[in-house]
């Protein structure tokens, strides 16, 4: 079996909860050095300590992905500490769903800033290192909502469709540079994502649904590990997964 995770330096945004935290634990167990970014420094500090206590390698760097300088600092910290960046997982995201008629313009801005501009800032920070080494892997989080539009998901879906567009363009442009690009589009996963929906009726409906059918965050951890583990001449370009019970 290929072992293409051990020894890699993997930067993960949104590592303070949900799928980012699950991926950090899983990849560290597989022998990667993980560099964790998120705004809640206490959470990523505790996760890094947990990984180190278990014999792994981890560093936490407080990061707000809406700030370009923060992503540069995160990427630079990985290079300073471990010498390079093998993989960047642009996982940070927010999903304050609501119908457009409720005109939650600040939340629209936040979704564009975190889900789209945050991904671009991550790419901007990591790409020069990867191109210089002619090696790397960028993994971007889209969603089933980046393939379909639901009532209340218009702006969230717009950001996740955009992530797919950026990722496919990046894949084409990076082929000569030996940088792999993967889009992962999850369906319903049990995380903290619904906690920040401000419209209570929308939040409750989504909570009921995800509580009923959602799969654990470790599902994502296994699939991201699969994409990384493939040999360097194979790019897993798209993974779309849903709970078996999810219809749409
Ligand atoms: P969580 O809410 O559990 O995790 C989201 C992470 O994003 C947190 O670690 C949070 O950290 C981070 N984050 C949010 N805003 C910022 C910011 N400005 N700067 C840095 N980090 C930020 O949700 P999930 O694990 O579910 O979400 C992970 C990704 O998966 C997201 O991109 C989401 O859109 C996507 N996704 C999730 C699905 C699901 O069903 N759960 C389905 C499809 C896609 P902090 O608050 O500490 O900054």
mmCIF file of C-alpha atoms and ligand atoms in Angstrom:
data_model
loop_
_atom_site.group_PDB
_atom_site.id
_atom_site.type_symbol
_atom_site.label_atom_id
_atom_site.label_comp_id
_atom_site.label_asym_id
_atom_site.label_seq_id
_atom_site.Cartn_x
_atom_site.Cartn_y
_atom_site.Cartn_z
ATOM 1 C CA UNK A 1 0.000 0.000 0.000
ATOM 2 C CA UNK A 2 1.248 3.501 -0.798
ATOM 3 C CA UNK A 3 2.258 5.503 2.248
ATOM 4 C CA UNK A 4 2.200 9.053 1.018
ATOM 5 C CA UNK A 5 1.036 10.873 4.165
ATOM 6 C CA UNK A 6 3.792 10.160 6.710
ATOM 7 C CA UNK A 7 6.338 12.983 6.801
ATOM 8 C CA UNK A 8 4.186 15.444 4.864
ATOM 9 C CA UNK A 9 3.657 19.001 6.111
ATOM 10 C CA UNK A 10 -0.080 19.720 5.982
ATOM 11 C CA UNK A 11 -1.595 23.149 6.664
ATOM 12 C CA UNK A 12 -5.281 23.085 7.624
ATOM 13 C CA UNK A 13 -7.519 26.145 7.939
ATOM 14 C CA UNK A 14 -10.614 25.935 10.122
ATOM 15 C CA UNK A 15 -8.867 23.343 12.282
ATOM 16 C CA UNK A 16 -10.591 24.389 15.520
ATOM 17 C CA UNK A 17 -13.704 22.239 15.044
ATOM 18 C CA UNK A 18 -15.623 19.851 12.824
ATOM 19 C CA UNK A 19 -13.964 18.435 9.740
ATOM 20 C CA UNK A 20 -10.746 20.464 10.047
ATOM 21 C CA UNK A 21 -10.084 19.176 13.578
ATOM 22 C CA UNK A 22 -10.979 15.598 12.582
ATOM 23 C CA UNK A 23 -8.622 15.784 9.587
ATOM 24 C CA UNK A 24 -5.808 17.160 11.767
ATOM 25 C CA UNK A 25 -6.108 14.267 14.240
ATOM 26 C CA UNK A 26 -6.331 11.643 11.490
ATOM 27 C CA UNK A 27 -3.449 12.981 9.376
ATOM 28 C CA UNK A 28 -1.209 13.457 12.436
ATOM 29 C CA UNK A 29 -1.893 9.840 13.412
ATOM 30 C CA UNK A 30 -0.804 8.857 9.897
ATOM 31 C CA UNK A 31 2.526 10.637 10.498
ATOM 32 C CA UNK A 32 1.998 14.083 8.971
ATOM 33 C CA UNK A 33 3.150 17.308 10.643
ATOM 34 C CA UNK A 34 0.020 19.473 10.845
ATOM 35 C CA UNK A 35 -0.088 23.263 10.997
ATOM 36 C CA UNK A 36 -3.434 24.396 12.365
ATOM 37 C CA UNK A 37 -5.124 27.720 11.579
ATOM 38 C CA UNK A 38 -8.372 29.192 12.984
ATOM 39 C CA UNK A 39 -9.533 32.250 14.938
ATOM 40 C CA UNK A 40 -10.177 30.378 18.218
ATOM 41 C CA UNK A 41 -6.562 30.139 19.359
ATOM 42 C CA UNK A 42 -7.455 28.271 22.565
ATOM 43 C CA UNK A 43 -9.013 25.455 20.533
ATOM 44 C CA UNK A 44 -6.130 25.004 18.079
ATOM 45 C CA UNK A 45 -3.542 25.328 20.877
ATOM 46 C CA UNK A 46 -5.328 22.526 22.767
ATOM 47 C CA UNK A 47 -5.552 20.371 19.630
ATOM 48 C CA UNK A 48 -1.852 20.862 18.845
ATOM 49 C CA UNK A 49 -0.987 19.903 22.450
ATOM 50 C CA UNK A 50 -3.200 16.802 22.201
ATOM 51 C CA UNK A 51 -1.470 15.719 18.962
ATOM 52 C CA UNK A 52 2.009 16.330 20.403
ATOM 53 C CA UNK A 53 1.101 14.403 23.597
ATOM 54 C CA UNK A 54 0.087 11.485 21.407
ATOM 55 C CA UNK A 55 3.547 11.538 19.763
ATOM 56 C CA UNK A 56 2.607 13.579 16.678
ATOM 57 C CA UNK A 57 3.842 16.840 15.203
ATOM 58 C CA UNK A 58 1.653 19.963 15.279
ATOM 59 C CA UNK A 59 1.820 23.732 15.447
ATOM 60 C CA UNK A 60 -1.078 26.151 15.944
ATOM 61 C CA UNK A 61 -1.174 29.644 14.424
ATOM 62 C CA UNK A 62 -4.126 31.952 15.131
ATOM 63 C CA UNK A 63 -5.524 32.756 11.688
ATOM 64 C CA UNK A 64 -8.457 34.736 10.325
ATOM 65 C CA UNK A 65 -8.771 33.676 6.681
ATOM 66 C CA UNK A 66 -10.414 36.991 5.763
ATOM 67 C CA UNK A 67 -7.022 38.599 6.435
ATOM 68 C CA UNK A 68 -4.477 37.986 3.720
ATOM 69 C CA UNK A 69 -1.552 38.645 6.060
ATOM 70 C CA UNK A 70 -2.796 35.978 8.485
ATOM 71 C CA UNK A 71 -2.658 33.327 5.769
ATOM 72 C CA UNK A 72 0.818 34.407 4.793
ATOM 73 C CA UNK A 73 1.826 34.106 8.459
ATOM 74 C CA UNK A 74 0.292 30.612 8.623
ATOM 75 C CA UNK A 75 2.129 29.464 5.482
ATOM 76 C CA UNK A 76 5.394 31.061 6.627
ATOM 77 C CA UNK A 77 5.060 29.339 10.032
ATOM 78 C CA UNK A 78 4.807 25.956 8.288
ATOM 79 C CA UNK A 79 7.932 26.677 6.223
ATOM 80 C CA UNK A 80 9.854 28.026 9.253
ATOM 81 C CA UNK A 81 8.935 25.085 11.483
ATOM 82 C CA UNK A 82 8.945 22.161 9.073
ATOM 83 C CA UNK A 83 10.787 23.467 5.989
ATOM 84 C CA UNK A 84 7.965 23.338 3.435
ATOM 85 C CA UNK A 85 4.234 23.009 2.725
ATOM 86 C CA UNK A 86 3.236 19.745 1.064
ATOM 87 C CA UNK A 87 -0.520 20.168 1.375
ATOM 88 C CA UNK A 88 -2.866 23.072 2.093
ATOM 89 C CA UNK A 89 -6.434 22.179 3.084
ATOM 90 C CA UNK A 90 -8.589 25.291 2.611
ATOM 91 C CA UNK A 91 -11.308 24.051 4.948
ATOM 92 C CA UNK A 92 -12.453 27.163 6.888
ATOM 93 C CA UNK A 93 -16.033 28.043 6.027
ATOM 94 C CA UNK A 94 -19.266 29.547 7.305
ATOM 95 C CA UNK A 95 -22.863 28.803 6.316
ATOM 96 C CA UNK A 96 -25.361 31.335 7.698
ATOM 97 C CA UNK A 97 -28.191 30.202 5.421
ATOM 98 C CA UNK A 98 -31.263 32.398 4.875
ATOM 99 C CA UNK A 99 -33.689 33.313 2.106
ATOM 100 C CA UNK A 100 -32.484 36.293 0.047
ATOM 101 C CA UNK A 101 -35.665 38.240 0.903
ATOM 102 C CA UNK A 102 -34.416 38.564 4.496
ATOM 103 C CA UNK A 103 -31.554 40.691 3.137
ATOM 104 C CA UNK A 104 -28.822 39.543 5.550
ATOM 105 C CA UNK A 105 -26.181 41.495 3.668
ATOM 106 C CA UNK A 106 -23.531 41.249 6.406
ATOM 107 C CA UNK A 107 -23.821 37.457 6.291
ATOM 108 C CA UNK A 108 -23.575 37.477 2.491
ATOM 109 C CA UNK A 109 -20.360 39.493 2.843
ATOM 110 C CA UNK A 110 -19.031 37.103 5.494
ATOM 111 C CA UNK A 111 -19.655 34.031 3.324
ATOM 112 C CA UNK A 112 -17.899 35.633 0.352
ATOM 113 C CA UNK A 113 -15.005 36.775 2.565
ATOM 114 C CA UNK A 114 -14.454 33.438 4.334
ATOM 115 C CA UNK A 115 -15.568 30.810 1.817
ATOM 116 C CA UNK A 116 -14.235 32.389 -1.380
ATOM 117 C CA UNK A 117 -11.695 35.099 -0.574
ATOM 118 C CA UNK A 118 -10.289 33.003 2.286
ATOM 119 C CA UNK A 119 -9.621 30.167 -0.165
ATOM 120 C CA UNK A 120 -7.955 32.560 -2.617
ATOM 121 C CA UNK A 121 -5.783 34.050 0.141
ATOM 122 C CA UNK A 122 -4.747 30.519 1.137
ATOM 123 C CA UNK A 123 -3.830 29.737 -2.464
ATOM 124 C CA UNK A 124 -1.872 33.012 -2.693
ATOM 125 C CA UNK A 125 0.083 32.186 0.469
ATOM 126 C CA UNK A 126 0.970 28.569 -0.366
ATOM 127 C CA UNK A 127 1.399 28.600 -4.133
ATOM 128 C CA UNK A 128 4.773 30.399 -4.384
ATOM 129 C CA UNK A 129 6.314 27.798 -2.020
ATOM 130 C CA UNK A 130 4.812 24.907 -3.991
ATOM 131 C CA UNK A 131 5.769 26.269 -7.434
ATOM 132 C CA UNK A 132 9.337 26.907 -6.250
ATOM 133 C CA UNK A 133 9.629 23.284 -5.068
ATOM 134 C CA UNK A 134 7.679 21.897 -8.053
ATOM 135 C CA UNK A 135 5.588 19.921 -5.605
ATOM 136 C CA UNK A 136 2.401 20.463 -3.646
ATOM 137 C CA UNK A 137 -1.280 19.743 -3.165
ATOM 138 C CA UNK A 138 -4.124 22.200 -2.599
ATOM 139 C CA UNK A 139 -7.425 20.832 -1.301
ATOM 140 C CA UNK A 140 -10.445 23.141 -1.347
ATOM 141 C CA UNK A 141 -13.765 22.600 0.408
ATOM 142 C CA UNK A 142 -16.836 22.995 -1.733
ATOM 143 C CA UNK A 143 -20.136 21.293 -0.818
ATOM 144 C CA UNK A 144 -23.104 19.461 -2.276
ATOM 145 C CA UNK A 145 -24.424 23.053 -2.170
ATOM 146 C CA UNK A 146 -21.639 23.845 -4.653
ATOM 147 C CA UNK A 147 -23.372 21.523 -7.116
ATOM 148 C CA UNK A 148 -27.025 22.328 -6.321
ATOM 149 C CA UNK A 149 -28.986 25.309 -5.093
ATOM 150 C CA UNK A 150 -31.553 24.946 -2.319
ATOM 151 C CA UNK A 151 -34.046 27.479 -0.952
ATOM 152 C CA UNK A 152 -31.988 29.626 1.437
ATOM 153 C CA UNK A 153 -28.605 28.539 0.059
ATOM 154 C CA UNK A 154 -28.164 31.048 -2.803
ATOM 155 C CA UNK A 155 -25.177 32.974 -1.455
ATOM 156 C CA UNK A 156 -23.589 29.975 0.274
ATOM 157 C CA UNK A 157 -24.008 27.982 -2.947
ATOM 158 C CA UNK A 158 -22.550 30.889 -4.949
ATOM 159 C CA UNK A 159 -19.384 30.768 -2.835
ATOM 160 C CA UNK A 160 -19.117 26.983 -3.099
ATOM 161 C CA UNK A 161 -19.727 26.997 -6.897
ATOM 162 C CA UNK A 162 -17.003 29.648 -7.078
ATOM 163 C CA UNK A 163 -14.604 27.439 -5.108
ATOM 164 C CA UNK A 164 -15.087 24.747 -7.752
ATOM 165 C CA UNK A 165 -14.425 27.231 -10.574
ATOM 166 C CA UNK A 166 -11.249 28.496 -8.909
ATOM 167 C CA UNK A 167 -10.091 24.948 -8.165
ATOM 168 C CA UNK A 168 -10.567 23.715 -11.724
ATOM 169 C CA UNK A 169 -8.709 26.744 -13.098
ATOM 170 C CA UNK A 170 -5.959 26.148 -10.567
ATOM 171 C CA UNK A 171 -5.757 22.459 -11.505
ATOM 172 C CA UNK A 172 -5.250 23.292 -15.173
ATOM 173 C CA UNK A 173 -2.652 25.984 -14.472
ATOM 174 C CA UNK A 174 -0.755 23.885 -11.923
ATOM 175 C CA UNK A 175 -0.383 20.763 -14.090
ATOM 176 C CA UNK A 176 3.059 21.877 -15.401
ATOM 177 C CA UNK A 177 4.153 22.715 -11.837
ATOM 178 C CA UNK A 178 3.398 19.263 -10.382
ATOM 179 C CA UNK A 179 0.886 20.724 -7.915
ATOM 180 C CA UNK A 180 -2.190 18.566 -7.355
ATOM 181 C CA UNK A 181 -5.619 20.117 -6.802
ATOM 182 C CA UNK A 182 -8.584 18.434 -5.107
ATOM 183 C CA UNK A 183 -12.140 19.655 -4.559
ATOM 184 C CA UNK A 184 -14.018 17.940 -1.742
ATOM 185 C CA UNK A 185 -17.800 18.430 -1.683
ATOM 186 C CA UNK A 186 -19.393 17.024 1.476
ATOM 187 C CA UNK A 187 -23.065 16.405 2.066
ATOM 188 C CA UNK A 188 -24.540 16.564 5.587
ATOM 189 C CA UNK A 189 -21.826 16.162 8.226
ATOM 190 C CA UNK A 190 -22.358 16.636 11.979
ATOM 191 C CA UNK A 191 -20.202 19.643 12.955
ATOM 192 C CA UNK A 192 -20.629 23.123 14.440
ATOM 193 C CA UNK A 193 -21.513 24.604 11.030
ATOM 194 C CA UNK A 194 -25.201 25.118 11.812
ATOM 195 C CA UNK A 195 -24.505 26.946 15.110
ATOM 196 C CA UNK A 196 -23.967 30.225 13.259
ATOM 197 C CA UNK A 197 -27.228 30.315 11.310
ATOM 198 C CA UNK A 198 -28.916 33.428 12.686
ATOM 199 C CA UNK A 199 -32.403 32.728 11.303
ATOM 200 C CA UNK A 200 -33.867 30.403 13.934
ATOM 201 C CA UNK A 201 -36.429 28.710 11.675
ATOM 202 C CA UNK A 202 -33.754 27.923 9.083
ATOM 203 C CA UNK A 203 -31.365 26.744 11.812
ATOM 204 C CA UNK A 204 -33.921 24.405 13.381
ATOM 205 C CA UNK A 205 -34.908 22.813 10.069
ATOM 206 C CA UNK A 206 -31.256 22.171 9.195
ATOM 207 C CA UNK A 207 -30.455 20.902 12.715
ATOM 208 C CA UNK A 208 -33.308 18.402 12.581
ATOM 209 C CA UNK A 209 -32.182 17.164 9.174
ATOM 210 C CA UNK A 210 -28.467 16.848 9.965
ATOM 211 C CA UNK A 211 -29.184 15.234 13.366
ATOM 212 C CA UNK A 212 -31.234 12.624 11.553
ATOM 213 C CA UNK A 213 -28.941 11.734 8.648
ATOM 214 C CA UNK A 214 -25.551 13.482 9.107
ATOM 215 C CA UNK A 215 -22.330 11.462 9.140
ATOM 216 C CA UNK A 216 -19.418 12.136 11.546
ATOM 217 C CA UNK A 217 -16.559 14.527 10.695
ATOM 218 C CA UNK A 218 -14.171 11.548 10.603
ATOM 219 C CA UNK A 219 -15.783 10.612 7.273
ATOM 220 C CA UNK A 220 -14.140 13.686 5.756
ATOM 221 C CA UNK A 221 -10.850 12.855 7.484
ATOM 222 C CA UNK A 222 -10.738 9.441 5.801
ATOM 223 C CA UNK A 223 -11.535 10.864 2.373
ATOM 224 C CA UNK A 224 -9.021 13.711 2.551
ATOM 225 C CA UNK A 225 -6.418 11.150 3.638
ATOM 226 C CA UNK A 226 -7.310 9.035 0.590
ATOM 227 C CA UNK A 227 -6.712 11.990 -1.765
ATOM 228 C CA UNK A 228 -3.363 12.827 -0.144
ATOM 229 C CA UNK A 229 -2.223 9.218 0.044
ATOM 230 C CA UNK A 230 -2.411 8.561 -3.702
ATOM 231 C CA UNK A 231 1.016 8.642 -5.421
ATOM 232 C CA UNK A 232 2.281 12.033 -6.604
ATOM 233 C CA UNK A 233 1.485 11.338 -10.273
ATOM 234 C CA UNK A 234 -2.228 10.897 -9.464
ATOM 235 C CA UNK A 235 -4.475 13.846 -8.699
ATOM 236 C CA UNK A 236 -7.816 13.031 -7.084
ATOM 237 C CA UNK A 237 -9.580 16.072 -8.526
ATOM 238 C CA UNK A 238 -13.079 15.713 -7.104
ATOM 239 C CA UNK A 239 -14.667 13.900 -4.202
ATOM 240 C CA UNK A 240 -18.407 14.333 -3.625
ATOM 241 C CA UNK A 241 -19.826 12.375 -0.715
ATOM 242 C CA UNK A 242 -23.204 12.277 1.018
ATOM 243 C CA UNK A 243 -24.741 10.283 3.807
ATOM 244 C CA UNK A 244 -26.390 7.327 2.072
ATOM 245 C CA UNK A 245 -29.733 8.587 3.395
ATOM 246 C CA UNK A 246 -29.354 12.098 1.872
ATOM 247 C CA UNK A 247 -31.669 12.411 -1.134
ATOM 248 C CA UNK A 248 -30.720 15.804 -2.611
HETATM 249 P P1 LIG B 1 -17.376 23.955 11.654
HETATM 250 O O1 LIG B 1 -18.234 25.142 11.933
HETATM 251 O O2 LIG B 1 -17.296 22.886 12.687
HETATM 252 O O3 LIG B 1 -15.913 24.420 11.275
HETATM 253 C C1 LIG B 1 -15.666 25.570 10.512
HETATM 254 C C2 LIG B 1 -14.244 26.016 10.757
HETATM 255 O O4 LIG B 1 -14.021 27.203 9.978
HETATM 256 C C3 LIG B 1 -13.965 26.349 12.212
HETATM 257 O O5 LIG B 1 -12.748 25.753 12.592
HETATM 258 C C4 LIG B 1 -13.837 27.848 12.216
HETATM 259 O O6 LIG B 1 -12.839 28.260 13.164
HETATM 260 C C5 LIG B 1 -13.345 28.121 10.804
HETATM 261 N N1 LIG B 1 -13.568 29.521 10.407
HETATM 262 C C6 LIG B 1 -14.730 30.175 10.241
HETATM 263 N N2 LIG B 1 -14.487 31.464 9.921
HETATM 264 C C7 LIG B 1 -13.130 31.612 9.895
HETATM 265 C C8 LIG B 1 -12.263 32.695 9.654
HETATM 266 N N3 LIG B 1 -12.707 33.930 9.357
HETATM 267 N N4 LIG B 1 -10.921 32.473 9.727
HETATM 268 C C9 LIG B 1 -10.436 31.241 10.028
HETATM 269 N N5 LIG B 1 -11.216 30.182 10.266
HETATM 270 C C10 LIG B 1 -12.545 30.367 10.207
HETATM 271 O O7 LIG B 1 -17.934 23.369 10.268
HETATM 272 P P2 LIG B 1 -17.454 22.203 9.275
HETATM 273 O O8 LIG B 1 -16.364 21.414 9.838
HETATM 274 O O9 LIG B 1 -18.679 21.525 8.830
HETATM 275 O O10 LIG B 1 -16.938 23.079 8.040
HETATM 276 C C11 LIG B 1 -15.741 22.836 7.332
HETATM 277 C C12 LIG B 1 -15.953 23.130 5.857
HETATM 278 O O11 LIG B 1 -16.843 22.163 5.296
HETATM 279 C C13 LIG B 1 -16.577 24.480 5.539
HETATM 280 O O12 LIG B 1 -15.921 25.045 4.426
HETATM 281 C C14 LIG B 1 -18.007 24.137 5.187
HETATM 282 O O13 LIG B 1 -18.593 25.107 4.336
HETATM 283 C C15 LIG B 1 -17.816 22.802 4.511
HETATM 284 N N6 LIG B 1 -18.991 21.946 4.425
HETATM 285 C C16 LIG B 1 -19.609 21.456 5.544
HETATM 286 C C17 LIG B 1 -20.715 20.623 5.455
HETATM 287 C C18 LIG B 1 -21.396 20.052 6.660
HETATM 288 O O14 LIG B 1 -22.463 19.431 6.510
HETATM 289 N N7 LIG B 1 -20.880 20.200 7.866
HETATM 290 C C19 LIG B 1 -21.253 20.232 4.149
HETATM 291 C C20 LIG B 1 -20.535 20.794 3.033
HETATM 292 C C21 LIG B 1 -19.455 21.596 3.182
HETATM 293 P P3 LIG B 1 -12.882 29.581 14.083
HETATM 294 O O15 LIG B 1 -14.334 29.871 14.352
HETATM 295 O O16 LIG B 1 -12.125 29.158 15.311
HETATM 296 O O17 LIG B 1 -12.168 30.623 13.289
#
